[in-house]
Coordinates of N, CA and C in Angstrom, one line a residue:
M900 N 109.0 50.0 63.8 CA 108.4 50.8 62.7 C 107.0 50.2 62.3
R901 N 107.0 48.8 62.2 CA 105.7 48.2 61.8 C 104.7 48.4 62.9
L902 N 105.1 48.5 64.1 CA 104.1 48.7 65.2 C 103.5 50.1 65.1
K903 N 104.3 51.1 64.8 CA 103.8 52.4 64.6 C 102.8 52.5 63.4
V904 N 103.1 51.9 62.3 CA 102.2 51.9 61.2 C 100.9 51.1 61.5
L905 N 101.0 50.0 62.3 CA 99.9 49.3 62.7 C 99.0 50.1 63.6
L906 N 99.6 50.8 64.6 CA 98.8 51.6 65.5 C 98.2 52.8 64.8
L907 N 98.9 53.4 63.9 CA 98.4 54.5 63.1 C 97.2 54.1 62.2
S908 N 97.3 52.9 61.6 CA 96.2 52.5 60.8 C 95.0 52.1 61.6
V909 N 95.2 51.5 62.8 CA 94.1 51.2 63.7 C 93.4 52.5 64.2
F910 N 94.2 53.5 64.5 CA 93.7 54.8 64.9 C 92.9 55.5 63.8
M911 N 93.4 55.5 62.5 CA 92.7 56.1 61.4 C 91.5 55.3 61.1
F912 N 91.5 54.0 61.2 CA 90.3 53.2 61.0 C 89.2 53.6 62.0
G913 N 89.6 53.8 63.2 CA 88.7 54.1 64.3 C 88.1 55.5 64.0
L914 N 88.8 56.4 63.6 CA 88.3 57.7 63.2 C 87.3 57.7 62.0
W915 N 87.7 56.8 61.0 CA 86.9 56.7 59.8 C 85.6 56.0 60.1
G916 N 85.6 55.0 61.0 CA 84.4 54.2 61.2 C 83.5 54.7 62.4
S917 N 83.9 55.8 63.0 CA 83.1 56.3 64.1 C 81.9 57.1 63.7
Q918 N 80.9 57.0 64.5 CA 79.6 57.7 64.2 C 79.6 59.0 64.9
P919 N 79.0 60.1 64.4 CA 78.9 61.3 65.1 C 77.9 61.2 66.3
A920 N 78.2 61.8 67.4 CA 77.3 61.7 68.6 C 76.2 62.8 68.4
F921 N 75.0 62.4 68.8 CA 73.9 63.3 68.8 C 73.8 64.0 70.2
G922 N 73.9 65.3 70.1 CA 73.9 66.1 71.3 C 72.5 66.6 71.6
R923 N 72.4 67.3 72.8 CA 71.1 67.9 73.2 C 70.0 67.0 73.4
I924 N 70.2 65.8 73.9 CA 69.1 64.9 74.2 C 68.7 65.2 75.6
K925 N 67.5 65.6 75.8 CA 67.0 65.9 77.2 C 66.1 64.8 77.6
L926 N 66.3 64.4 78.8 CA 65.4 63.4 79.4 C 64.7 64.0 80.6
I927 N 63.4 63.7 80.8 CA 62.7 64.1 81.9 C 62.1 62.9 82.6
T928 N 61.9 63.0 83.9 CA 61.2 62.0 84.6 C 59.7 62.0 84.3
L929 N 59.0 61.0 84.5 CA 57.6 60.9 84.3 C 56.9 61.9 85.2
P930 N 56.1 62.8 84.6 CA 55.4 63.7 85.5 C 54.3 63.1 86.4
V931 N 53.9 63.7 87.4 CA 52.9 63.2 88.3 C 51.6 63.0 87.5
R932 N 50.8 62.0 88.0 CA 49.5 61.8 87.3 C 48.5 62.9 87.6
Q933 N 47.8 63.3 86.6 CA 46.7 64.3 86.8 C 45.4 63.6 87.2
R934 N 45.2 62.4 86.6 CA 44.0 61.6 86.9 C 44.3 60.1 86.7
V935 N 43.7 59.3 87.6 CA 43.8 57.9 87.5 C 42.4 57.2 87.7
E936 N 42.1 56.3 86.8 CA 40.8 55.5 86.9 C 41.1 54.1 86.7
I937 N 40.7 53.2 87.6 CA 40.9 51.8 87.6 C 39.5 51.1 87.4
Q938 N 39.4 50.2 86.4 CA 38.2 49.4 86.2 C 38.5 47.9 86.4
L939 N 37.7 47.3 87.2 CA 37.9 45.9 87.5 C 36.7 45.1 87.0
D940 N 36.1 45.5 85.8 CA 34.9 44.8 85.3 C 35.2 43.4 84.8
H941 N 36.3 43.1 84.2 CA 36.6 41.8 83.6 C 37.5 41.0 84.6
P942 N 37.2 39.7 84.8 CA 37.9 39.0 85.8 C 39.4 38.7 85.3
D943 N 39.7 38.7 84.0 CA 41.0 38.4 83.5 C 41.9 39.6 83.3
A944 N 41.3 40.8 83.3 CA 42.1 42.0 82.9 C 41.6 43.2 83.8
T945 N 42.6 44.1 84.0 CA 42.3 45.3 84.7 C 42.6 46.5 83.8
L946 N 41.7 47.4 83.7 CA 41.9 48.6 82.8 C 42.3 49.8 83.7
V947 N 43.5 50.3 83.5 CA 44.0 51.5 84.2 C 44.1 52.6 83.3
E948 N 43.4 53.7 83.6 CA 43.5 54.9 82.8 C 44.2 56.0 83.6
E949 N 45.2 56.6 83.0 CA 45.9 57.7 83.8 C 46.2 58.8 82.8
E950 N 46.2 60.0 83.3 CA 46.4 61.2 82.5 C 47.6 61.9 83.1
R951 N 48.5 62.3 82.2 CA 49.7 63.0 82.6 C 49.9 64.2 81.6
I952 N 50.4 65.3 82.1 CA 50.8 66.4 81.2 C 52.3 66.4 81.1
V953 N 52.8 66.2 79.8 CA 54.2 66.1 79.5 C 54.6 67.3 78.8
P954 N 55.5 68.1 79.4 CA 56.0 69.4 78.8 C 56.9 69.0 77.6
L955 N 56.7 69.7 76.5 CA 57.5 69.6 75.3 C 58.2 70.9 75.0
V956 N 59.4 70.8 74.3 CA 60.1 72.0 73.9 C 59.8 72.2 72.5
E957 N 60.1 73.4 72.0 CA 59.9 73.8 70.6 C 60.8 73.0 69.7
G958 N 60.3 72.4 68.6 CA 61.1 71.6 67.8 C 60.6 70.2 67.8
I959 N 61.4 69.2 67.4 CA 61.0 67.8 67.4 C 61.3 67.2 68.7
N960 N 60.3 66.5 69.3 CA 60.4 65.8 70.6 C 60.1 64.4 70.3
Q961 N 60.9 63.5 70.9 CA 60.7 62.1 70.9 C 60.2 61.6 72.2
V962 N 59.0 61.0 72.3 CA 58.4 60.6 73.5 C 58.4 59.1 73.5
D963 N 59.0 58.4 74.5 CA 59.0 57.0 74.6 C 58.1 56.7 75.8
F964 N 57.1 55.8 75.6 CA 56.3 55.4 76.7 C 56.4 53.9 76.9
S965 N 56.7 53.5 78.1 CA 56.8 52.0 78.3 C 56.4 51.7 79.8
R966 N 56.1 50.5 80.0 CA 55.7 50.1 81.4 C 56.2 48.7 81.6
A967 N 56.9 48.4 82.7 CA 57.4 47.1 82.9 C 56.3 46.1 83.3
N968 N 56.4 44.9 82.8 CA 55.5 43.8 83.1 C 54.0 44.2 82.8
T969 N 53.7 44.9 81.8 CA 52.4 45.4 81.5 C 52.1 45.3 80.0
Q970 N 50.9 44.8 79.6 CA 50.5 44.8 78.2 C 49.9 46.1 77.9
I971 N 50.4 46.8 76.9 CA 49.8 48.1 76.5 C 49.2 47.9 75.1
D972 N 47.9 48.2 75.1 CA 47.2 48.2 73.8 C 47.6 49.5 73.0
P973 N 48.3 49.3 71.8 CA 48.8 50.5 71.1 C 47.7 51.5 70.7
H974 N 46.4 51.0 70.7 CA 45.4 51.9 70.2 C 44.8 52.7 71.4
T975 N 45.3 52.5 72.6 CA 44.7 53.2 73.8 C 45.5 54.4 74.2
I976 N 46.6 54.7 73.7 CA 47.4 55.9 74.1 C 46.9 57.0 73.2
V977 N 46.5 58.1 73.9 CA 45.9 59.3 73.2 C 46.8 60.5 73.5
F978 N 47.1 61.2 72.4 CA 47.8 62.5 72.6 C 46.8 63.6 72.4
R979 N 46.8 64.6 73.3 CA 46.0 65.8 73.2 C 47.0 67.0 73.4
V980 N 46.8 68.0 72.6 CA 47.6 69.2 72.8 C 46.8 70.2 73.7
L981 N 47.5 70.6 74.8 CA 46.9 71.6 75.7 C 47.8 72.8 75.7
V982 N 47.2 74.0 75.7 CA 47.9 75.2 75.7 C 47.7 75.9 77.0
R983 N 48.8 76.3 77.6 CA 48.6 77.1 78.9 C 48.3 78.5 78.6
D984 N 47.7 79.2 79.6 CA 47.4 80.6 79.5 C 48.7 81.4 79.5
D985 N 48.8 82.6 78.9 CA 50.0 83.4 78.9 C 50.4 83.9 80.3
D986 N 49.4 84.1 81.2 CA 49.7 84.6 82.5 C 50.0 83.5 83.5
Q987 N 50.0 82.2 83.0 CA 50.2 81.1 83.9 C 51.7 80.8 83.9
E988 N 52.2 80.4 85.1 CA 53.6 80.0 85.3 C 53.9 78.9 84.3
P989 N 55.1 78.8 83.7 CA 55.5 77.7 82.8 C 55.5 76.3 83.4
D990 N 55.7 76.2 84.7 CA 55.8 74.9 85.3 C 54.6 74.7 86.2
A991 N 53.5 75.4 86.0 CA 52.3 75.2 86.9 C 51.7 73.9 86.6
G992 N 51.8 73.3 85.4 CA 51.3 72.0 85.2 C 49.8 71.9 85.0
K993 N 49.1 73.0 84.9 CA 47.6 72.9 84.7 C 47.3 73.4 83.3
P994 N 46.5 72.6 82.6 CA 46.1 73.1 81.2 C 45.0 74.2 81.3
S995 N 44.9 74.9 80.2 CA 43.9 76.0 80.2 C 42.6 75.5 79.6
G996 N 42.2 74.3 79.9 CA 41.0 73.8 79.4 C 41.1 73.3 78.0
G997 N 42.3 73.2 77.4 CA 42.5 72.7 76.1 C 42.2 73.7 75.0
K998 N 41.9 75.0 75.4 CA 41.6 76.0 74.4 C 42.9 76.8 74.1
P999 N 43.2 77.0 72.8 CA 44.4 77.8 72.5 C 44.2 79.2 73.0
S1000 N 45.3 79.8 73.5 CA 45.2 81.2 74.0 C 45.4 82.1 72.8
G1001 N 44.6 83.2 72.7 CA 44.7 84.2 71.7 C 44.1 83.7 70.4
G1002 N 43.3 82.6 70.4 CA 42.7 82.2 69.2 C 43.6 81.5 68.2
K1003 N 44.8 81.2 68.6 CA 45.8 80.6 67.7 C 45.9 79.1 68.0
Q1004 N 45.8 78.3 66.9 CA 45.9 76.9 67.1 C 47.4 76.5 67.0
P1005 N 47.9 75.8 68.0 CA 49.3 75.4 68.0 C 49.7 74.5 66.9
D1006 N 50.9 74.6 66.3 CA 51.3 73.8 65.2 C 52.0 72.6 65.8
V1007 N 51.3 71.5 66.0 CA 51.8 70.3 66.6 C 51.4 69.1 65.6
R1008 N 52.4 68.3 65.2 CA 52.2 67.2 64.4 C 52.9 66.0 64.9
V1009 N 52.1 64.8 64.9 CA 52.7 63.6 65.3 C 53.4 63.0 64.1
L1010 N 54.7 62.9 64.1 CA 55.4 62.4 62.9 C 55.3 60.9 62.7
S1011 N 55.5 60.2 63.8 CA 55.4 58.7 63.6 C 55.1 58.1 65.0
V1012 N 54.4 57.0 65.0 CA 54.2 56.2 66.2 C 54.6 54.8 65.9
S1013 N 55.4 54.2 66.7 CA 55.8 52.8 66.5 C 55.6 52.0 67.8
Y1014 N 55.1 50.8 67.6 CA 54.9 49.9 68.7 C 55.8 48.7 68.5
P1015 N 57.0 48.7 69.2 CA 57.9 47.6 69.0 C 57.3 46.2 69.3
P1016 N 57.5 45.2 68.5 CA 56.9 43.9 68.8 C 57.5 43.3 70.0
N1017 N 56.7 42.5 70.7 CA 57.1 41.8 72.0 C 57.6 42.7 73.0
E1018 N 57.2 44.0 73.0 CA 57.6 44.9 74.1 C 56.4 45.7 74.6
A1019 N 56.4 46.1 75.8 CA 55.4 46.9 76.4 C 55.8 48.4 76.3
A1020 N 56.0 48.9 75.0 CA 56.5 50.2 74.8 C 55.9 50.9 73.6
L1021 N 55.8 52.2 73.6 CA 55.3 52.9 72.5 C 56.3 54.0 72.3
V1022 N 56.7 54.2 71.0 CA 57.7 55.2 70.7 C 57.1 56.2 69.7

């Protein structure tokens, strides 16, 4: 009888202490580079610039950017909003020159940017 009470209390504690799971987390692989530029001007450092178009869905998107064994200056990552033409395929991957179609400015806001200490990552 004591074993049943003990097992029931452990089960109830497990239900009480559990956290809800967050669903609908979508992961995508890093898209192909649109542009790459490498500068070897400084003997101690190499500057690599690359441009990628990352598709976002409507709503709140969390974008994590990291690179293994690389120092990333947090001030060098730039976000630009590009709007595709209405007649363009959704997965064509080419911007429409950065001009909003139909004269409407897209409603895009960066809510937060964090640079974890001692990591080569930007969230």
